[in-house]
Structure formats: C-alpha cells, structure tokens
Coordinates of C-alpha atoms in Angstrom, one line a residue:
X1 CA -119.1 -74.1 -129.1
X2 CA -118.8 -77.7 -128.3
X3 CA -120.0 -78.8 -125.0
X4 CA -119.2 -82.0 -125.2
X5 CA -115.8 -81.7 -125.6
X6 CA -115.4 -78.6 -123.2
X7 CA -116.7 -81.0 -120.6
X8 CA -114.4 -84.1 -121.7
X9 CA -111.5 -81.8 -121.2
X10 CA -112.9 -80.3 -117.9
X11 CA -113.1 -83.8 -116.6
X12 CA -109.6 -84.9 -117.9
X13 CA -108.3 -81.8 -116.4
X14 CA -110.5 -82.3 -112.6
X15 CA -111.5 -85.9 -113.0
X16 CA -115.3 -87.1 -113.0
X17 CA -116.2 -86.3 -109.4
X18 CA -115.2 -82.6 -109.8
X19 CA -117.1 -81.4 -113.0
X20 CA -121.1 -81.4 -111.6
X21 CA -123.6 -81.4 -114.6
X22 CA -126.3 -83.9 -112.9
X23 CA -129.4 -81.6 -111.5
X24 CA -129.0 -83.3 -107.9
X25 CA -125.4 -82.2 -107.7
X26 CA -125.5 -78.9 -109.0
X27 CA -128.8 -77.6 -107.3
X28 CA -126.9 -75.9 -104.4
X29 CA -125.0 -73.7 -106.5
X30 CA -127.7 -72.4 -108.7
X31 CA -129.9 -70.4 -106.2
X32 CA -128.4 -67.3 -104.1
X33 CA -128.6 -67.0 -100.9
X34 CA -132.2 -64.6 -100.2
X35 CA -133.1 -67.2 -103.1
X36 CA -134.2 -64.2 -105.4
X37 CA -132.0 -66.0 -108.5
X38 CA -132.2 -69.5 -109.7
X39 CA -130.0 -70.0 -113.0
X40 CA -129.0 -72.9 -114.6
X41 CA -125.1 -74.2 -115.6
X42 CA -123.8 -76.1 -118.2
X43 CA -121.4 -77.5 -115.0
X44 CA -119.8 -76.7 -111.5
X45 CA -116.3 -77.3 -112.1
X46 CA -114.7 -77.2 -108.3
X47 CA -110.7 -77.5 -108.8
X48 CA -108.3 -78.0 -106.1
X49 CA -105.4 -75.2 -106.4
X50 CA -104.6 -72.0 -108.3
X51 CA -102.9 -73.9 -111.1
X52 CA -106.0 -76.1 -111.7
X53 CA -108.3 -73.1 -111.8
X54 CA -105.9 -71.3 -114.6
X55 CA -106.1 -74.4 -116.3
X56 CA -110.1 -74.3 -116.4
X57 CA -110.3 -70.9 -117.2
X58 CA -107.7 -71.4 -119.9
X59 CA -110.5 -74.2 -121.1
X60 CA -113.2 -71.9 -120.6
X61 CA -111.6 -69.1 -122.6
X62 CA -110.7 -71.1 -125.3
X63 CA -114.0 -72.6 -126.1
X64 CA -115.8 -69.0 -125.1
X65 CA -117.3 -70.6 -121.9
X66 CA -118.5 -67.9 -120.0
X67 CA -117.4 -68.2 -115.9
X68 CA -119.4 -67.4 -112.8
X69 CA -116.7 -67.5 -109.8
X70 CA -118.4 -68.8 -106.5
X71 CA -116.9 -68.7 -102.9
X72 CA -119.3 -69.5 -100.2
X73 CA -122.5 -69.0 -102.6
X74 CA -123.7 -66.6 -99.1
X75 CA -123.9 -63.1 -101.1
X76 CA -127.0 -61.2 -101.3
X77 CA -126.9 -59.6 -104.9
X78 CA -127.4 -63.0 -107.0
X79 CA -123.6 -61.9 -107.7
X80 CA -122.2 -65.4 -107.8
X81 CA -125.2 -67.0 -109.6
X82 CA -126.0 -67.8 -113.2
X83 CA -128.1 -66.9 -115.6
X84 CA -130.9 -69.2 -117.0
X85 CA -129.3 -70.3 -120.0
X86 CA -127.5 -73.5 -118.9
X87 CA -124.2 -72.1 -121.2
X88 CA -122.3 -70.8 -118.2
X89 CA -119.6 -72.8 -115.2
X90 CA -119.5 -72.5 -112.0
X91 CA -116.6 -72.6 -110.8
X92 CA -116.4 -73.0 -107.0
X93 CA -113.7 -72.6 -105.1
X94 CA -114.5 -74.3 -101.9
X95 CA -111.6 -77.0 -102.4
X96 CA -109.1 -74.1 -102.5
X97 CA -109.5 -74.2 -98.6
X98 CA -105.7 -74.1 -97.5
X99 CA -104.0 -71.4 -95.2
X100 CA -100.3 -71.1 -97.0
X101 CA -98.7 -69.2 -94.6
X102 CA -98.9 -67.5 -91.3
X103 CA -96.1 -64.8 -90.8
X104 CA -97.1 -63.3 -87.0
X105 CA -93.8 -61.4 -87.2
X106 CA -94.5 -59.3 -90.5
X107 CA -98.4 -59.4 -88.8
X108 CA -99.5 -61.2 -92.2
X109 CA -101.5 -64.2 -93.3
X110 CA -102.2 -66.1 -96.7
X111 CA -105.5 -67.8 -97.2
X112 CA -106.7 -69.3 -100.3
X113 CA -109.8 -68.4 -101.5
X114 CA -111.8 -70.7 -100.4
X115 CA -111.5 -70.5 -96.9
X116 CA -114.1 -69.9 -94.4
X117 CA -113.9 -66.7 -92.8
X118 CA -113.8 -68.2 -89.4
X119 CA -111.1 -70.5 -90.5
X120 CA -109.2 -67.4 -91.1
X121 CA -110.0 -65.9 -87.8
X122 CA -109.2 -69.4 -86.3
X123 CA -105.6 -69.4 -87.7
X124 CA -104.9 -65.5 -86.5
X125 CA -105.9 -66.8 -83.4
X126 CA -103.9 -69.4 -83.1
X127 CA -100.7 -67.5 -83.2
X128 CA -102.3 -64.6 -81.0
X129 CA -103.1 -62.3 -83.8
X130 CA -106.7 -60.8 -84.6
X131 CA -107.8 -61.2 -88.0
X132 CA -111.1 -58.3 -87.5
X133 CA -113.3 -58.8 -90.5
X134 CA -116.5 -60.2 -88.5
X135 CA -119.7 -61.1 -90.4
X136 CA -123.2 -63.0 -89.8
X137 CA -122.5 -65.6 -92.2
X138 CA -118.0 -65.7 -91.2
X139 CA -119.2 -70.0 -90.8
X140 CA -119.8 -70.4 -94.4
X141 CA -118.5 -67.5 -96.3
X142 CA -115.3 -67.4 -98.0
X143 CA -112.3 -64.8 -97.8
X144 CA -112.3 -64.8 -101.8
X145 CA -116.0 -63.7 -101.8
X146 CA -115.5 -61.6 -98.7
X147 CA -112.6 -59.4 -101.0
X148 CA -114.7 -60.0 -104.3
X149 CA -117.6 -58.4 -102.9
X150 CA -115.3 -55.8 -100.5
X151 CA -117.0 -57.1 -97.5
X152 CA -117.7 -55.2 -94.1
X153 CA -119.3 -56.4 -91.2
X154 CA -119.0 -55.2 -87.3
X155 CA -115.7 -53.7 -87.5
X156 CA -115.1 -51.2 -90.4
X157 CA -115.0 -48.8 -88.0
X158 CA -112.0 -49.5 -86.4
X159 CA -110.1 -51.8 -89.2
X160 CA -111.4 -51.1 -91.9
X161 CA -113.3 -53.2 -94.4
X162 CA -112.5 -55.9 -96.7
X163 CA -110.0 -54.1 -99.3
X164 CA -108.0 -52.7 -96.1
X165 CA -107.3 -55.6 -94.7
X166 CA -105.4 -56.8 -97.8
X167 CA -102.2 -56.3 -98.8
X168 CA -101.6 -58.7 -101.8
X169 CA -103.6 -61.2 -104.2
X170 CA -103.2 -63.5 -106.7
X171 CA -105.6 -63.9 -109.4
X172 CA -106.7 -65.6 -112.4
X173 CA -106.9 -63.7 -115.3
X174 CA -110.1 -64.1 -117.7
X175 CA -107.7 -65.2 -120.0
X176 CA -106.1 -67.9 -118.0
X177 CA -102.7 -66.3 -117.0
X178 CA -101.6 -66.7 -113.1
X179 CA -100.6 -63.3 -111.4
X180 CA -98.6 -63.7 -108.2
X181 CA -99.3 -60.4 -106.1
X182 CA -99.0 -61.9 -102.7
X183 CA -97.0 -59.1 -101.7
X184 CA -96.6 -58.8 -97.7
X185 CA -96.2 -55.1 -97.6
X186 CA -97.6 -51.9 -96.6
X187 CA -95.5 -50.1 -99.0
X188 CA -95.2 -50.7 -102.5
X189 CA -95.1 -47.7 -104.8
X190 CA -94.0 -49.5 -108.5
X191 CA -97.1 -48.4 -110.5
X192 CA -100.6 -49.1 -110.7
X193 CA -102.3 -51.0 -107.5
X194 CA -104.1 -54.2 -109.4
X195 CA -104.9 -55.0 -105.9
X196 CA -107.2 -52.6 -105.6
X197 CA -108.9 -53.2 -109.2
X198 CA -109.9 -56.9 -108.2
X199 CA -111.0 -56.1 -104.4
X200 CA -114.9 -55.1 -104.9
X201 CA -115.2 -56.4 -108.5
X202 CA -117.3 -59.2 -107.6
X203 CA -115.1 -61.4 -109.9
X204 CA -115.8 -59.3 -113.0
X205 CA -112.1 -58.3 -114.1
X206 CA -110.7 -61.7 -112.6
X207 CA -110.7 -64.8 -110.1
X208 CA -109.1 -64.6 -106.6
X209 CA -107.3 -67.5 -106.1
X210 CA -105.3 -66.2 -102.7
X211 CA -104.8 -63.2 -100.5
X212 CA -102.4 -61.7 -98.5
X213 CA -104.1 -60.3 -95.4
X214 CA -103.4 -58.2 -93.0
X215 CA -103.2 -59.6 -89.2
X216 CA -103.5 -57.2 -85.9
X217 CA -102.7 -57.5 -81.8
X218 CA -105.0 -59.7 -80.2
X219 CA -107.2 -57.1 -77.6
X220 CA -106.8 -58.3 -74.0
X221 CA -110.5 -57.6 -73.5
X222 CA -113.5 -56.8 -75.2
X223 CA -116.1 -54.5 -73.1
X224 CA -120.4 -54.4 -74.5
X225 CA -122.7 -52.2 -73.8
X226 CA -126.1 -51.4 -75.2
X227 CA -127.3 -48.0 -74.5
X228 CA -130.9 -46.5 -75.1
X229 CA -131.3 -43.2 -76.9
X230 CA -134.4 -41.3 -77.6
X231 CA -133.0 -40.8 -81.8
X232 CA -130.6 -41.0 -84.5
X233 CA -129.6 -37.6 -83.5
X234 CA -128.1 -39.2 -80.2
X235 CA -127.2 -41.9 -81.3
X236 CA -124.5 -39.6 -83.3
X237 CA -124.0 -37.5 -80.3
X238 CA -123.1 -40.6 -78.9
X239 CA -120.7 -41.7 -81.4
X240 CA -118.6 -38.6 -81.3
X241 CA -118.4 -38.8 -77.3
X242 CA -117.1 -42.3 -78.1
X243 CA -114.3 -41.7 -80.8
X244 CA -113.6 -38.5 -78.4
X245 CA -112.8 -40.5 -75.1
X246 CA -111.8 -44.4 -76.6
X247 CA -110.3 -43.0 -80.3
X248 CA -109.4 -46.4 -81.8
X249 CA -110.4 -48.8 -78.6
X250 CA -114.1 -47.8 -80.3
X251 CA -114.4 -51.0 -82.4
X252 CA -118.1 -51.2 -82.9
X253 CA -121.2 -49.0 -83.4
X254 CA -124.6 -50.5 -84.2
X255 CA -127.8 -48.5 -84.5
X256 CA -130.9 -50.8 -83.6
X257 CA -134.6 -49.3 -83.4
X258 CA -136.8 -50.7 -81.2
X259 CA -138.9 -52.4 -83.6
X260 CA -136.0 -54.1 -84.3
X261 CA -135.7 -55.6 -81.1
X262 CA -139.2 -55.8 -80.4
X263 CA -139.4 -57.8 -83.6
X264 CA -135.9 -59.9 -82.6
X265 CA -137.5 -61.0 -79.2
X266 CA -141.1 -61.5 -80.6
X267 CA -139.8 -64.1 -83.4
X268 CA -137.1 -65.5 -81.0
X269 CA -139.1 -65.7 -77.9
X270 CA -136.5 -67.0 -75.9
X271 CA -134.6 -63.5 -76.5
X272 CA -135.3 -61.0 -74.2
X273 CA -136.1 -57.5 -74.3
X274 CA -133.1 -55.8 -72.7
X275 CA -134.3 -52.9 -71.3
X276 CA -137.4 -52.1 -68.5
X277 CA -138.9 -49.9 -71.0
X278 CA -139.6 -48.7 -74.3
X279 CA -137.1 -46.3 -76.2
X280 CA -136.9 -45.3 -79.9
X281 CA -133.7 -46.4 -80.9
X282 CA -130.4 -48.1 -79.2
X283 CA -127.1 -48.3 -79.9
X284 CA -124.5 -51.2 -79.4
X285 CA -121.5 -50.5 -78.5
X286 CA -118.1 -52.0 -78.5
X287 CA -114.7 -51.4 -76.7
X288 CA -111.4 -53.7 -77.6
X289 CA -108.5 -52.6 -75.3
X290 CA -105.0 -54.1 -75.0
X291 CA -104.2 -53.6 -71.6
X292 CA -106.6 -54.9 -69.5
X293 CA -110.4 -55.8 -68.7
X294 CA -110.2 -53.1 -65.6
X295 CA -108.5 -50.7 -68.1
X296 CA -111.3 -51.1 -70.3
X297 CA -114.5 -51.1 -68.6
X298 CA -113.1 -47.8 -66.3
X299 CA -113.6 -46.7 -70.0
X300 CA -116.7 -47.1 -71.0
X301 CA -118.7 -46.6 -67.6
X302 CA -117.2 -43.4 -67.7
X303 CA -118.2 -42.9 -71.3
X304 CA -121.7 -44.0 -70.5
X305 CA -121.9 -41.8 -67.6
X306 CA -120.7 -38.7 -69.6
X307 CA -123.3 -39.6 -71.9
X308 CA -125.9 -39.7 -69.2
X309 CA -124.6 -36.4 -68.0
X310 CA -125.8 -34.8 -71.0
X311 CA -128.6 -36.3 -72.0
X312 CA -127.7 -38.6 -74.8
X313 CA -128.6 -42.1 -73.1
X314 CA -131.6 -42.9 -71.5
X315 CA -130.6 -46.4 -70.0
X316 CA -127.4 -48.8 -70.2
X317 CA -126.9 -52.3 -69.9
X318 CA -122.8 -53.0 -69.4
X319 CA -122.0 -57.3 -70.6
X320 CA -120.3 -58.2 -66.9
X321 CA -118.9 -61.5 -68.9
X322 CA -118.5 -62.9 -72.1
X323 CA -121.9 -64.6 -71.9
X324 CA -123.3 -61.5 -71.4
X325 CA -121.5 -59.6 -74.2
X326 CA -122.6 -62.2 -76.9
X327 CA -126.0 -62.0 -75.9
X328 CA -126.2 -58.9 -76.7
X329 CA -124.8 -59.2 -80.1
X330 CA -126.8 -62.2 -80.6
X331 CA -129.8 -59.4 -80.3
X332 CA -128.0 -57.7 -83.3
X333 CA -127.2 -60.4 -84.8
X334 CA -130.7 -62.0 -85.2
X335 CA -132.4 -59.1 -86.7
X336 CA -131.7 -60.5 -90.2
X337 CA -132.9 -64.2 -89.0
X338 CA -135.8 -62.4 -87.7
X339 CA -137.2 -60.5 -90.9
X340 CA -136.5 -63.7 -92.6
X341 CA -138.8 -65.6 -90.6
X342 CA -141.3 -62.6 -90.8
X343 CA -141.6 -63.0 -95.0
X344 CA -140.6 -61.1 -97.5
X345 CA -139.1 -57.9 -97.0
X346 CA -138.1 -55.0 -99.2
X347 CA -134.2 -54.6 -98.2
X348 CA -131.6 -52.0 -98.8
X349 CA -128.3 -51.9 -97.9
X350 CA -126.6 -48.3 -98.3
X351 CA -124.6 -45.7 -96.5
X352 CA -124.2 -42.2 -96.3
X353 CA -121.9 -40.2 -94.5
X354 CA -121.9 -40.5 -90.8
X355 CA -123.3 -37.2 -90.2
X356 CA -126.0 -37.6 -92.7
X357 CA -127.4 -40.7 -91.2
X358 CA -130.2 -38.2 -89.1
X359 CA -131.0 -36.2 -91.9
X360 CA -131.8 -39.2 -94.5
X361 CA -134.0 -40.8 -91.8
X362 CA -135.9 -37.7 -91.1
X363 CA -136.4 -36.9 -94.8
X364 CA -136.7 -41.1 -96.4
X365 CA -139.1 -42.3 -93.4
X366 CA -142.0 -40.1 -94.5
X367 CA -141.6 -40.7 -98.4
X368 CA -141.7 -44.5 -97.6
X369 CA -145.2 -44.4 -95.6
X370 CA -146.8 -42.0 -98.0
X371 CA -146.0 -44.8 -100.5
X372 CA -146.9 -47.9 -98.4
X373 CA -149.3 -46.4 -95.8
X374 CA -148.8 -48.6 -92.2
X375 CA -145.1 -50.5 -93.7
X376 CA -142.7 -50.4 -90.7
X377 CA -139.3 -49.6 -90.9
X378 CA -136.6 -52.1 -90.2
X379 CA -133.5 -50.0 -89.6
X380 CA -130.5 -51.4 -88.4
X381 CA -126.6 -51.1 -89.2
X382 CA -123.4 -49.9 -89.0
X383 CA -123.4 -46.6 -87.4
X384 CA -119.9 -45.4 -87.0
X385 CA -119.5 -45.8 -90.9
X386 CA -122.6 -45.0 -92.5
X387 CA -124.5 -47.9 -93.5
X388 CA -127.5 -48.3 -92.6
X389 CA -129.6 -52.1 -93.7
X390 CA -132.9 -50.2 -94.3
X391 CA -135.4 -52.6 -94.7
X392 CA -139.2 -52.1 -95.1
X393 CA -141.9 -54.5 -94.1
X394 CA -145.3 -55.1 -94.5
X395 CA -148.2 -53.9 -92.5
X396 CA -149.5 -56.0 -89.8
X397 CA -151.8 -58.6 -91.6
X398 CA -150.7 -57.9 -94.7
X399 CA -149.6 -60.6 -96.9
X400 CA -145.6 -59.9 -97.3
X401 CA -145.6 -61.6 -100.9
X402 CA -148.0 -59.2 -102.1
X403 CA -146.5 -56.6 -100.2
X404 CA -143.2 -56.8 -101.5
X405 CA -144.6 -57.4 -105.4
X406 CA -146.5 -54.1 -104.7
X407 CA -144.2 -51.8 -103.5
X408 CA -140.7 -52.6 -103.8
X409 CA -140.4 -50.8 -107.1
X410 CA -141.6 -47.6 -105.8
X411 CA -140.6 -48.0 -102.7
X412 CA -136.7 -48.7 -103.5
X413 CA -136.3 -46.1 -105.9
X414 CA -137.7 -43.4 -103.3
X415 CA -135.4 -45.0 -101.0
X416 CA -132.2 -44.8 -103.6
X417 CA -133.3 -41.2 -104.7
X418 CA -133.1 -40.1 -100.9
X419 CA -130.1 -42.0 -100.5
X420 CA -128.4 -40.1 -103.6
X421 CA -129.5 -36.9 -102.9
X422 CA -127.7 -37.7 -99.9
X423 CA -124.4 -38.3 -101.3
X424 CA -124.7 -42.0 -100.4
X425 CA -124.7 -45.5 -102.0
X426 CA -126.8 -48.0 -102.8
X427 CA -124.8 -50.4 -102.2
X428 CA -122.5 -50.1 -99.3
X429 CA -121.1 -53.9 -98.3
X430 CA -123.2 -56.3 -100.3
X431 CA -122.0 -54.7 -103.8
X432 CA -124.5 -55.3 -106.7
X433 CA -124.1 -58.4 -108.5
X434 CA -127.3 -58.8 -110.7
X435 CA -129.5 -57.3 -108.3
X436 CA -128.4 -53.5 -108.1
X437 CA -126.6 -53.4 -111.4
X438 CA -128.7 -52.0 -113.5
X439 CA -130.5 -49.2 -110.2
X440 CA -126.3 -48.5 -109.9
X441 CA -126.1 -47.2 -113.6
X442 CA -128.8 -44.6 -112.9
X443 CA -126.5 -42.8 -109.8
X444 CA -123.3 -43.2 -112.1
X445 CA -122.0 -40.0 -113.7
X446 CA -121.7 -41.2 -117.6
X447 CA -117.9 -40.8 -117.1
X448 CA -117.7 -43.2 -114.2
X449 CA -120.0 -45.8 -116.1
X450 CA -117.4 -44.7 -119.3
X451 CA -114.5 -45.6 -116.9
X452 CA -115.7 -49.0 -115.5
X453 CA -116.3 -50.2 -119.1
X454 CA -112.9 -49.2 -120.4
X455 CA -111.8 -51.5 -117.1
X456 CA -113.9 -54.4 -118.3
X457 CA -112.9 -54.1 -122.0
X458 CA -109.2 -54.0 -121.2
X459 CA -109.2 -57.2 -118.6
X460 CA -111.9 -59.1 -120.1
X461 CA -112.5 -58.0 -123.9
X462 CA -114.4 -61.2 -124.7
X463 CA -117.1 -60.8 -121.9
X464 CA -116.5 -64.3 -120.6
X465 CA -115.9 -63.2 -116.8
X466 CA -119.2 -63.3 -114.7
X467 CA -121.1 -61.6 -117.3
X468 CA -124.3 -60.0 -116.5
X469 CA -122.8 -58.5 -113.2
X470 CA -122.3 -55.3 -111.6
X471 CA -122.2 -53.4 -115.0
X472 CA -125.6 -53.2 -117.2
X473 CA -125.5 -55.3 -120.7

C-alpha cells in the first residue's frame, strides 16, 4: 500500500484543506467521546456530498485503505474511532450537513448525514411537524450516527427508536457504489429490506450518506410530571395505569432513584431537590396531546390521582409552564453530567423486557455489592421500554480510578450475566462498537454470530469497512 499516493489522490479528489494528516488537526477525531479510545489515522478525509464520499471510498478500496465512518464523534462504544495503527481514514461526514427535502404533505423529511439532530428537529418544526427522536447530545450528534448506531433517547416509547423513524437511505457501499433508497413510503414489499441491514450496523456493512425520515403532528401541548414511588415495582404499576388511561399521548417514562437525584442536586448545587422528602425511586413522566393544554393536564391529574388512590405514588410535582417542565428534565437530563463530574464510573446500558425491569433489580443489586462492598447504584433510564443505564460507582472516599480498574471486569460480567438470564441486552441504544463487541459474542447463539458474519463477508468481503467493530476479529 502506498500512502503517499492514496493521499495525493485523496487531496486531488477533496483539495488540501479537506484531507487532515497534521496531529493538531486530527486530534479531535481520534479520541471517543467517554475518552476510553485514542487511535491514530493515516488522515481525516471530510468530503462535501454523497458523490465525493463514493469517490473516497472508491480510493480507499482500491488501495485496501481500511475506513472508520464518523458523524458527530458523540458515541459511547469507541464505535467511530480508530485503532492505533495510523493505517486507517476517517472519514467524517460533518460537511454533508444539508436538509434535501422537506415533504410536510407525505409527513417525510431528507437529511444528509451529517446533520445535527437538532437541525433536524429544527427543520420539522419549521413546517409544523415533530421530528421525536430526542437525545442528550441532539446539539452535536448527527442523524447518520443516530441510524448507524439505532439510536433511542426519551421517546421510544411512543415513536419508536431510530430504525422506525426511517423509511429510506442511501448508502455508500464498501466498495464504492452509490445506492439510492430514499424511498418515501410506508409500504414497499419488492424483496429484501437493505434499510433495515444498514440501520444499527454502526457503519460496518456501509456508509450512510442520507435518510429518509419519518415526520409526525406537532402536539399542541406537552404536560410533566414527576411522581415519587416507593419501588421499581410501582414504578411499573405506574406505567401500566399510564398506557391504560393516555394510550399513545404517554410519550415518556423515566425511572430515576433517589441517589440519582440526590447525586444530580449535590454536583449541580443550583438544582434542587424536587420533593419535601426522601423516596426510593421516581418516575418522570410525560404527556404529548393534540388538542389542547386543558385537554391534557385534565389527563394526567387524573392519572396521578388514580395513582394516589391506589397506592402507587407517594408525592407529585405537575410542570404549571414550560419553565417548569424543562426543569424537570434538566434533573434527568444531568444525571449523566453528574457521574461524569463524580469520576470514573462502571456503566451499562441494557434493557430487558418491561416487565422484567423489577425482577433484574431485585436479583443484580445484591450480586453487585457482594462484589464491590459499599459501590452505589446509579440507575436511571428508559422505563416504558426496558432500558435501564445501570451504572455503578464507587464508595464514598474511594478513589474512582482505582475503583473502576478493580471491579469493572467482575462487576460487568455479573451485571451482563443477570441481564442475559433475563432475556435482555447488553447493549440496548449505544450499540457496541469496540467496547461491547467482543462481551456481545459471549450472549450470541453460534448461529446468530454464524449469521452476522455471512452479512459482513457478503457486503464487505475485504474487511475494509470499520474493521474491528461490533463483530470479534
């Protein structure tokens, strides 16, 4: 292989300013985002359009260059970073920043990869549609990374999560060939769904270039509330009474323990501690209704006060205004920050079924403190589907450095073991990258790892497609 030339015909292709090799320029694409990978590249190659990234991969293919795709570099699997050999691109896709085409009739928007998720949003918006996939990092994360990784967020429950919110794609092939699949449709039976083999493969099988995605009625008015429980036992109860009485107005359902938000209001002092007392766990909840504010909040206190009624909440706190309401998600919202400015924690990020959430609580808490005597739980997540962020941290005093290079071995493979003989995942939205591949292989039946491999071989049979990722070497 002849770098030299690869890069002379990289930069006649992109011109000088868009092939990075210089240490100073490449730096912020080399480390991931919980800075747990730092890899080096032989360049970050940015092009402008679909056509200019065919034309690199094309290059890339042809001299046996292998590709790491990159949206907003904000994953948490080391998914979209290289390895340490300094023989693999980067190729970013932050200039491919356009929306193509808004279609509010057909409910339908295109967005190229490399457009922030609140760009997105924005553009829905601004033709009073709702585009629902809501994240943390929706600022500086892309819709390409958002579909390569299947992302979920605050809203799965109602709309779904990343691959259901897309109706069409068009990708790059590993070999260089442009596929045009930016169908607007809901039905298309004409063989198999390639959609569906791209969304979720982290950019394994082939680059997103574009998507077609799917646009919904603006709600005339959002109604909060965060509710104390006494466990994740009501917490369910709680979710069923929901569903029950809003159905589909039930657009979010977070579980929060109060450690959590004793932890939120202790880093971020100027946070406070919603309720007068103490209770085990809470639960936000959302409503999103299209007919009115009134219609909406006649709703919820009267699903609050059912819940009161039989003993599932302990205390309520309504949002009166929009203020109020994203204060309250700022609370859910900063638990992450929080942690982060706590040290070093030992993260997971899985999902069982609903109705198992209880059990695997019950049964993985112990196992975790016979292991790490004194580590408290961070547990926070998505409730109404499943997926849980199960973090563990270190003992009071307790250095979380040393913590973490102590026990996140054991204490992640009791954790996944639980989770399995749950019928869960290990990896519910943040899909596995370099950091869960190889743990993945061990919960994989040998067909299903037999299966994925036939996938790779037949889309990518030279191995120059963000090797290293999702599946083991």
């Amino acid at each position: 292989m002849n770098h030299a030339r690869f890069l002379i015909a990289c930069r006649d292709l992109l011109g000088h300013d868009h092939v990075l090799t210089d240490a100073t320029d490449t730096s912020a694409y080399l480390t991931d985002q919980r800075k747990r990978y730092t890899g080096r590249a032989l360049a970050v190659v940015r092009p402008a359009n679909a056509e200019q990234v065919a034309a690199i991969v094309r290059l890339c293919h042809a001299h046996r260059v292998p590709m790491v795709p990159q949206g907003g570099n904000t994953g948490l699997a080391g998914g979209a970073t290289p390895d340490g050999s300094g023989h693999q691109v980067v190729i970013s896709l932050r200039r491919l920043d356009r929306i193509r085409e808004v279609d509010a009739a057909n409910m339908t928007l295109i967005a190229e990869a490399g457009c922030l998720l609140a760009n997105v949003q924005a553009a829905a918006a601004d033709v009073q549609r709702l585009f629902p996939l809501s994240l943390a990092a929706e600022g500086s994360c892309t819709i390409g990374g958002n579909l390569a990784t299947n992302a979920g967020g605050t809203a799965v429950l109602r709309y779904g999560n990343a691959r259901e919110l897309c109706l069409g794609l068009e990708v790059v092939t590993p070999q260089g060939e442009l596929w045009d699949g930016l169908r607007g449709l809901r039905k298309d039976n004409t063989g198999y769904d390639l959609r569906d083999l791209f969304v979720g493969a982290e950019g394994t099988l082939g680059l997103i270039t574009a998507a077609t995605l799917k646009l919904f009625a603006q709600p005339a008015a959002r109604m909060t509330a965060l509710a104390a429980l006494d466990s994740p036992a009501q917490a369910l109860a709680l979710l069923d009474l929901a569903q029950r009485m809003a159905g589909p107005l039930l657009t979010g359902f977070e579980l929060m323990s109060d450690f959590c938000l004793r932890l939120v209001t202790q880093v971020f002092p100027q946070q406070r501690y919603p309720f007068t007392q103490s209770h085990p766990q809470a639960v936000l909840l959302e409503l999103s209704d299209i007919e009115s504010e009134a219609h909406a909040r006649d709703l919820l206190e009267r699903l609050l006060n059912a819940a009161s009624d039989d003993g599932i909440v302990r205390d309520a706190i309504v949002a009166n205004n929009l203020a109020q309401s994203n204060a309250l998600w700022h609370l859910r919202e900063s638990i992450p920050l929080a942690q982060s400015a706590s040290g070093l924690n030992i993260k997971h990020d899985i999902a069982v079924p609903v109705s198992q959430v209880p059990a695997f609580l019950d049964a993985t808490d112990p196992i975790v403190q016979r292991i790490a005597p004194g580590a408290r739980m961070v547990t926070f997540g998505h409730l109404g589907d499943g997926n849980l962020h199960y973090n563990v941290m270190a003992p009071p005093g307790v250095d979380p450095a040393r913590f973490l290079a102590q026990y996140q071995a054991s204490v992640s493979a009791a954790v996944h073991d639980s989770v399995h003989a749950h019928r869960g995942t290990i990896s519910a939205e943040h899909g596995l990258g370099q950091y869960k591949r190889d743990a993945s292989a061990q919960y994989k039946s040998a067909v299903e790892m037999a299966l994925m491999r036939r996938l790779k071989a037949a889309f990518d049979p030279d191995g120059l497609m963000n090797p290293g990722k999702v599946l083991p070497d």
